[in-house]
Short mmCIF file of C-alpha atoms in Angstrom, two decimals:
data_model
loop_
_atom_site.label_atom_id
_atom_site.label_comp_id
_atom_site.label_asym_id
_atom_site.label_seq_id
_atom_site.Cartn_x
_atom_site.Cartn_y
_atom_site.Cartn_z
CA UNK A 293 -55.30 98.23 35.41
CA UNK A 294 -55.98 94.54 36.99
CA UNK A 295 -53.02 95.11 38.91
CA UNK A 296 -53.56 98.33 40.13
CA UNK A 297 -57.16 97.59 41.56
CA UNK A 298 -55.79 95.04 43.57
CA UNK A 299 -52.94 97.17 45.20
CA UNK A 300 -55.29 99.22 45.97
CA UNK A 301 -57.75 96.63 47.55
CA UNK A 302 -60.55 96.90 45.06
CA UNK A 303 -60.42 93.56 44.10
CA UNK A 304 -60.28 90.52 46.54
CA UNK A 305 -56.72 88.45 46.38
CA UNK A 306 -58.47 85.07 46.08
CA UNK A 307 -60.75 87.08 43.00
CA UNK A 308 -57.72 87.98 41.72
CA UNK A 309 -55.64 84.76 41.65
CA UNK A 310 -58.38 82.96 39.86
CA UNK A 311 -58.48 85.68 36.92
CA UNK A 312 -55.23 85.86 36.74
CA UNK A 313 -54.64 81.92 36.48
CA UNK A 314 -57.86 81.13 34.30
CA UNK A 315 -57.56 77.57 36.25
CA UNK A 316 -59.56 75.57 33.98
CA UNK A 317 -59.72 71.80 34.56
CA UNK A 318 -57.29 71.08 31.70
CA UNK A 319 -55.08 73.20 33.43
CA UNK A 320 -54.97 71.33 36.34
CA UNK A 321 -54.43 67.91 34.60
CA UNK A 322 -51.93 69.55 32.73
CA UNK A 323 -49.96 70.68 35.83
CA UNK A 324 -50.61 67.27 37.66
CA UNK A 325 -49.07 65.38 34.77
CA UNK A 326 -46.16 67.59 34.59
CA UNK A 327 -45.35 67.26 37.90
CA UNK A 328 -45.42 63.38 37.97
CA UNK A 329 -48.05 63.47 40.84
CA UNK A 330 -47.83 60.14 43.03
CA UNK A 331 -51.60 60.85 42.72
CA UNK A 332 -51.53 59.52 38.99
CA UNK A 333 -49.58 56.63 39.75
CA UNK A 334 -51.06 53.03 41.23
CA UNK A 335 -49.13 49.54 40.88
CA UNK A 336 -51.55 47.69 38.08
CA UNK A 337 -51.15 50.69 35.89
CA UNK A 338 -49.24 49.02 33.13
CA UNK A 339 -52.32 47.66 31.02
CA UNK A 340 -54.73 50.74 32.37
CA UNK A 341 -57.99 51.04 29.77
CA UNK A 342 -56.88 48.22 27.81
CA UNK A 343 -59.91 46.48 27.69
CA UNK A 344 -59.73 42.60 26.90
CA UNK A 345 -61.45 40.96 23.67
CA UNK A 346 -61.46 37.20 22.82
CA UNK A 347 -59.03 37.27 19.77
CA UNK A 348 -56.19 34.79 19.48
CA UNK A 349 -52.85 35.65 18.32
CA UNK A 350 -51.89 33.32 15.97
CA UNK A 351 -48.33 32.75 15.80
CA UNK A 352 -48.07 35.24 18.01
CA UNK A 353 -43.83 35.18 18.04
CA UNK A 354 -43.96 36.67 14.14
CA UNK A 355 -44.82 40.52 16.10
CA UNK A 356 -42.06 42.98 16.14
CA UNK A 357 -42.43 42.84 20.18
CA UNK A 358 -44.06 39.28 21.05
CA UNK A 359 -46.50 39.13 23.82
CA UNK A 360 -46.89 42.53 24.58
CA UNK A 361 -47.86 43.68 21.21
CA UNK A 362 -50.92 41.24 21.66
CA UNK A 363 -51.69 42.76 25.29
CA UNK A 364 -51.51 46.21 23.67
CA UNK A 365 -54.36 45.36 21.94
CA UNK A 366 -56.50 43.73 24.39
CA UNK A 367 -55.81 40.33 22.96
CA UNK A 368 -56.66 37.63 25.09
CA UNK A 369 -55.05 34.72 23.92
CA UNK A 370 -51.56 34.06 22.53
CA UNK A 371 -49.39 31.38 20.17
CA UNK A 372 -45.86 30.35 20.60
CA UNK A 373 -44.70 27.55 18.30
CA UNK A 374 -42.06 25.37 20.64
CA UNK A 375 -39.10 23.51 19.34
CA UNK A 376 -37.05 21.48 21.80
CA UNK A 377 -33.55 21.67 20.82
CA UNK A 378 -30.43 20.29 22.58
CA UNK A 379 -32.63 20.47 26.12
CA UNK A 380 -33.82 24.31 25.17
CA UNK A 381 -37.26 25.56 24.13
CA UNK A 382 -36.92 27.75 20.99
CA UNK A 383 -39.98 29.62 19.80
CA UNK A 384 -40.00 29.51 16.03
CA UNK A 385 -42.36 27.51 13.43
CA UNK A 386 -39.25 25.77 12.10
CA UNK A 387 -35.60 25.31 12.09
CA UNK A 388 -34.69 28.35 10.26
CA UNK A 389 -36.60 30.54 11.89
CA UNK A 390 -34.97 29.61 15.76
CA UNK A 391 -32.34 31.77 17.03
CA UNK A 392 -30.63 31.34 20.15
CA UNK A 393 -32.07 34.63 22.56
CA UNK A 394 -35.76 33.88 21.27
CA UNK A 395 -36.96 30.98 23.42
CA UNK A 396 -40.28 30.14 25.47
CA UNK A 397 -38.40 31.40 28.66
CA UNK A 398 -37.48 35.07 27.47
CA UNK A 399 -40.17 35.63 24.92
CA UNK A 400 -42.93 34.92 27.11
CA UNK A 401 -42.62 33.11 30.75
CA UNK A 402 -40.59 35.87 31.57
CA UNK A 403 -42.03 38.74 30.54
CA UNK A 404 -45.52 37.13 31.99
CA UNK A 405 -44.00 36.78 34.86
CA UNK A 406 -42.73 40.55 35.24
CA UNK A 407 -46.19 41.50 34.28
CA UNK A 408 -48.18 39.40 36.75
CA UNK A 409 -45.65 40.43 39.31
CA UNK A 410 -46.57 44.15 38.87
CA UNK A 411 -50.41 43.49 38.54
CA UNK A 412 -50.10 42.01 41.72
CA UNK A 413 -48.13 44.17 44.47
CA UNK A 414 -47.38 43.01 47.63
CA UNK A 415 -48.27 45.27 50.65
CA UNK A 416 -50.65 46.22 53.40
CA UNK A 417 -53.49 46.60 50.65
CA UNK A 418 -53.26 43.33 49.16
CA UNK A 419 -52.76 41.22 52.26
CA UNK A 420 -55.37 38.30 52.28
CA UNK A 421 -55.84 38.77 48.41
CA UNK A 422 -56.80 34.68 47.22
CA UNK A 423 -56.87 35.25 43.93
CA UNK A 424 -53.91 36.60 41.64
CA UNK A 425 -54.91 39.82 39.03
CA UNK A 426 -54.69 38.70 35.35
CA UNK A 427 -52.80 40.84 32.80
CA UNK A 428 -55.78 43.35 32.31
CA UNK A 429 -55.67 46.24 34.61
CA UNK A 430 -60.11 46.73 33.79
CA UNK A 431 -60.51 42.96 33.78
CA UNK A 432 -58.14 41.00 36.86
CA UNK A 433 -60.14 38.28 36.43
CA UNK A 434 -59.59 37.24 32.94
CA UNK A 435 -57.10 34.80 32.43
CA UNK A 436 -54.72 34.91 29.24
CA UNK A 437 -54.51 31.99 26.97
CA UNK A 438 -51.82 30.89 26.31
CA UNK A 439 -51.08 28.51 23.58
CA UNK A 440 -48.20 26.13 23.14
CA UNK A 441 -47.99 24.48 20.15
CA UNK A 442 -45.11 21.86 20.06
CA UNK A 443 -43.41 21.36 17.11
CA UNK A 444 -40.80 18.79 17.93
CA UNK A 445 -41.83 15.62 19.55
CA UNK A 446 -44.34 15.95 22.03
CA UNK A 447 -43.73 12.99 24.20
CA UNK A 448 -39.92 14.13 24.32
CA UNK A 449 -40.96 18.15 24.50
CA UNK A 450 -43.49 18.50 27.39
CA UNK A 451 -41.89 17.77 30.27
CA UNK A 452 -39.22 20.19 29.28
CA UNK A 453 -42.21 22.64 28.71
CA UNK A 454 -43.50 21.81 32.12
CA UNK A 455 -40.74 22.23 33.87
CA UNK A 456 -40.25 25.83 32.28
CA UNK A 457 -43.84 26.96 33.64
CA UNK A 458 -42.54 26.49 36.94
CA UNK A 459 -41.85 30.06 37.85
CA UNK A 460 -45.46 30.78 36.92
CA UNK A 461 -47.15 27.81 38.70
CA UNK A 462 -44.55 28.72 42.11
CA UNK A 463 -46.26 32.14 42.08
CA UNK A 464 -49.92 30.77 41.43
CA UNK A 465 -50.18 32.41 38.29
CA UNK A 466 -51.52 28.85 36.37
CA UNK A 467 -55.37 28.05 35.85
CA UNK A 468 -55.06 24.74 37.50
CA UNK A 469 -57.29 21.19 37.86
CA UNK A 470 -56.74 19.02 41.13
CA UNK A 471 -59.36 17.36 43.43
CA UNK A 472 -61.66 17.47 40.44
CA UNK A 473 -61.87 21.83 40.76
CA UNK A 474 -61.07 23.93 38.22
CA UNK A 475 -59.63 26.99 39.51
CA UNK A 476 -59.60 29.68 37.11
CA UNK A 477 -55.74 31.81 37.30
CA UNK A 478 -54.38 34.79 35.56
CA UNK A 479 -52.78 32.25 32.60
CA UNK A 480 -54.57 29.27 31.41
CA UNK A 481 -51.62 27.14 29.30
CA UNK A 482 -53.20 25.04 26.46
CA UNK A 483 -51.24 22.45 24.57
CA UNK A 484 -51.91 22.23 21.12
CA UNK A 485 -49.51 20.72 17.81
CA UNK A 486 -47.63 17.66 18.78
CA UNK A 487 -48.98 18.13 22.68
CA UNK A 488 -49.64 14.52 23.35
CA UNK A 489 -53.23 13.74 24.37
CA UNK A 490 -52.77 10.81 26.66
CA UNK A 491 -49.93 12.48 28.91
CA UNK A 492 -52.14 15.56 29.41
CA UNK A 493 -54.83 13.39 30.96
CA UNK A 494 -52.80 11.87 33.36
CA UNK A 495 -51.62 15.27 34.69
CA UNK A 496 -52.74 15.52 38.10
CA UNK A 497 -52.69 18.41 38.93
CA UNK A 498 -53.22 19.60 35.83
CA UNK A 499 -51.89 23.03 34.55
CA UNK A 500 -51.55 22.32 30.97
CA UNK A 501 -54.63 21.85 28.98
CA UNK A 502 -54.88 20.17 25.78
CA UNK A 503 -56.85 21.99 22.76
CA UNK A 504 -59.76 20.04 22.11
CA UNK A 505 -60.38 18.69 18.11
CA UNK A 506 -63.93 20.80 17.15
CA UNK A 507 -65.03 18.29 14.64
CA UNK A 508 -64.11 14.95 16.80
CA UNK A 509 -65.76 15.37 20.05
CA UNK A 510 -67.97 12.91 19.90
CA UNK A 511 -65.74 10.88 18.09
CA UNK A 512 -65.46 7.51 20.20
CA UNK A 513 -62.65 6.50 18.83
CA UNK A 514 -60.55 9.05 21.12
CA UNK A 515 -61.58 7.56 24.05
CA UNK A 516 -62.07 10.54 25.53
CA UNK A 517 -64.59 12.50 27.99
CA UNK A 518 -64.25 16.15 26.94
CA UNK A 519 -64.56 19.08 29.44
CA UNK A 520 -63.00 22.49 29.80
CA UNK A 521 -61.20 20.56 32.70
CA UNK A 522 -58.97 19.02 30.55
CA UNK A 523 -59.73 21.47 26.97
CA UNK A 524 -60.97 24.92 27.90
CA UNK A 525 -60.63 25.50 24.18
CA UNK A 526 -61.77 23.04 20.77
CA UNK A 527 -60.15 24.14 17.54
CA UNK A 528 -60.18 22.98 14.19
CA UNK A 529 -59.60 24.13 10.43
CA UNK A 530 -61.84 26.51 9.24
CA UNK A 531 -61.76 25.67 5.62
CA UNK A 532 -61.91 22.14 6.16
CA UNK A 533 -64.86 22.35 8.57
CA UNK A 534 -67.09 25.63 7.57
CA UNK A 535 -65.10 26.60 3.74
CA UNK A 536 -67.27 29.69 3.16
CA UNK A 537 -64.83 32.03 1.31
CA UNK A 538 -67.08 35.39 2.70
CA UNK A 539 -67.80 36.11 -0.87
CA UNK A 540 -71.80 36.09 -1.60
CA UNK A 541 -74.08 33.78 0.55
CA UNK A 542 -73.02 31.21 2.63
CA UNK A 543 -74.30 27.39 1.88
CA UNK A 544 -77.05 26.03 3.51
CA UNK A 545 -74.65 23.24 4.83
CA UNK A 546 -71.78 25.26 5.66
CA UNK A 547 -73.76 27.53 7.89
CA UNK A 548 -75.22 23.91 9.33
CA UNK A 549 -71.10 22.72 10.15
CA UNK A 550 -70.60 25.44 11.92
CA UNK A 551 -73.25 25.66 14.26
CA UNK A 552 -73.12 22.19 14.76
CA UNK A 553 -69.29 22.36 15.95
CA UNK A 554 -69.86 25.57 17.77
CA UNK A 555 -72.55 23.66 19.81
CA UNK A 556 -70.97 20.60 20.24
CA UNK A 557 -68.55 22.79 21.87
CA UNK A 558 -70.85 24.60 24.01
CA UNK A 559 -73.02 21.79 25.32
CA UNK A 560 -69.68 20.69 27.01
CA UNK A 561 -68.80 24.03 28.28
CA UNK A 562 -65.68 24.52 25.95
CA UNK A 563 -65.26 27.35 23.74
CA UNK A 564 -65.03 26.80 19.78
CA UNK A 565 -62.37 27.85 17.85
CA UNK A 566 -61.48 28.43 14.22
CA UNK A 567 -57.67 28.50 12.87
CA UNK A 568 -56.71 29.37 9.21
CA UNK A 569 -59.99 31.68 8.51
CA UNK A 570 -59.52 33.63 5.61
CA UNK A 571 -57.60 37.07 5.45
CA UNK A 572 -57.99 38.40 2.44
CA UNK A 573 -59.94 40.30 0.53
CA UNK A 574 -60.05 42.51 3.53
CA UNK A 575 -64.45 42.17 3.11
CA UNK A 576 -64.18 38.61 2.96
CA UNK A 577 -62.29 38.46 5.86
CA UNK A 578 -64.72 41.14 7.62
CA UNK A 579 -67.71 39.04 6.39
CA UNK A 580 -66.33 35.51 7.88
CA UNK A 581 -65.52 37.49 10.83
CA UNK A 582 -68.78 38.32 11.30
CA UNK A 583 -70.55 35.18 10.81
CA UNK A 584 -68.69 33.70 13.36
CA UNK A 585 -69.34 36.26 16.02
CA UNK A 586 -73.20 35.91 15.17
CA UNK A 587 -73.03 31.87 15.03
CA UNK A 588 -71.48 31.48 18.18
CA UNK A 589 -67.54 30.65 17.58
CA UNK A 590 -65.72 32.15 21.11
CA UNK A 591 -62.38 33.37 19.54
CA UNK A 592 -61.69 35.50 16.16
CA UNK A 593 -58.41 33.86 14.72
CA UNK A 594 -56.22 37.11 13.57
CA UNK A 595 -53.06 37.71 12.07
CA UNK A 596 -54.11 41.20 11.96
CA UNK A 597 -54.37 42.31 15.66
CA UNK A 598 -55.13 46.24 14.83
CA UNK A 599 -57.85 45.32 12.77
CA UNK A 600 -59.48 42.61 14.90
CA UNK A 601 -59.41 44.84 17.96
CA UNK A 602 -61.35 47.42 15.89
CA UNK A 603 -63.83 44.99 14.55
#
């Protein structure tokens, strides 16, 4: 009968079409993602509504798919344990653990590399840009973290470590200090483990940072003027420094440690960090989480990444 009334000109054509289609909105995206419309695609897609939190990936290299899995999530900082073997970087907490494809270079300066090179397209739209994306396509200012923790000598290890950020720093993609300004990039590199103090100082420029100890910064015996120019980040043991297991009430002097460390921290501009926190019972583990997010601390320590993204 539909048919018919248009035949005979009863109906208008347009009238008719739209009937006959029912074009509803999720019919349209449906037919715009089937047909792989240039209109859905744009360069800095890769991380699109992945938005950034400040949880650390500790030992970060232990994920099925290092790096990325953390990025999946949002995480904004990452761990890679170093060993220097034989003039190569191997990522790996110890011997047993190294093998000979899984080193600093493929597991992450690489991939980081491919990443910020796709975040940040060259062409007639970009000409002029200063200032490289970061990873996060609804955040290109934030700058991932990434942590190097040396395991092998430090003295011996970090100029082979420097040497490997070299593809990064060519293409600008390292938070830097020179000329006494700290300019903020999409990767801020932060030497922690056997990272030797004294060498990191002297860097000038300086695009490795050295992670700050939480409890000693206004220890004089370090000799040392602390700043997020040289340690964007302070860290320490959370059991040794806080030891609040999340079950019942937490002491009087525990909750006292931590906000003392936490604003140590802050009154010198660096953000507080604590490694180790509990991770089980799952409610513990919630409830420590917790009181550090309300007291202060900048990053949640997870081995769980799903469940710290969801927090």
């Amino acid at each position: 009968m539909f048919s018919q009334l248009v035949t005979r000109g009863l109906l208008p054509l347009n009238l008719a079409l739209l009937s006959a289609a029912k074009a509803t909105v999720d019919q349209q995206i449906l037919s715009l993602e089937g047909s792989k419309s240039r209109l859905l695609q744009y360069p800095t897609q890769l991380t699109q509504d992945i938005m950034p939190k400040q949880i650390h990936s500790h030992n970060d290299y232990w994920r099925d798919v290092p790096l990325l899995t953390a990025i999946s999530f949002g995480v904004m900082s990452v761990e890679a344990d170093v060993n220097l073997l034989n003039g190569t970087l191997f990522i790996g907490h110890e011997n047993a653990a190294l093998t000979p494809s899984r080193t600093f270079d493929s597991l992450y300066v690489q991939p980081l590399l491919k990443i910020l090179n796709t975040q940040n397209p060259r062409n007639v739209f970009t000409v002029g840009q200063k200032k490289p994306n970061g990873v996060f396509d609804t955040a290109s200012d934030t700058s991932l973290q990434l942590l190097v923790d040396i395991k092998s000598d430090g003295f011996e290890t970090l100029p082979f470590v420097l040497k490997a950020l070299e593809p990064l720093r060519a293409a600008g993609y390292l938070t830097t200090f020179a000329n006494g300004t700290l300019t903020t990039s999409a990767v801020t590199v932060i030497g922690t483990g056997n990272s030797p103090l004294e060498i990191v100082k002297q860097l000038s420029p300086r695009d490795y940072f050295f992670d700050a100890p939480l409890m000693q910064l206004d220890d004089p015996s370090l000799n040392t003027t602390w700043g997020p120019a040289l340690s964007p980040i302070a860290s320490t043991d959370y059991e040794v420094a806080v030891g609040w297991h999340g079950i019942g009430a937490i002491s009087t002097a525990q909750l006292a440690n931590l906000t003392k460390f936490v604003g140590e921290a802050h009154a010198r501009g660096i953000k507080a960090r604590f490694w180790d926190t509990p991770a089980w019972p799952i409610v513990a583990r919630n409830n420590i989480w917790t009181m550090l997010m309300n007291h202060g601390a900048d990053w949640l320590n997870a081995d769980d990444l799903e469940a710290a993204s969801n927090f």
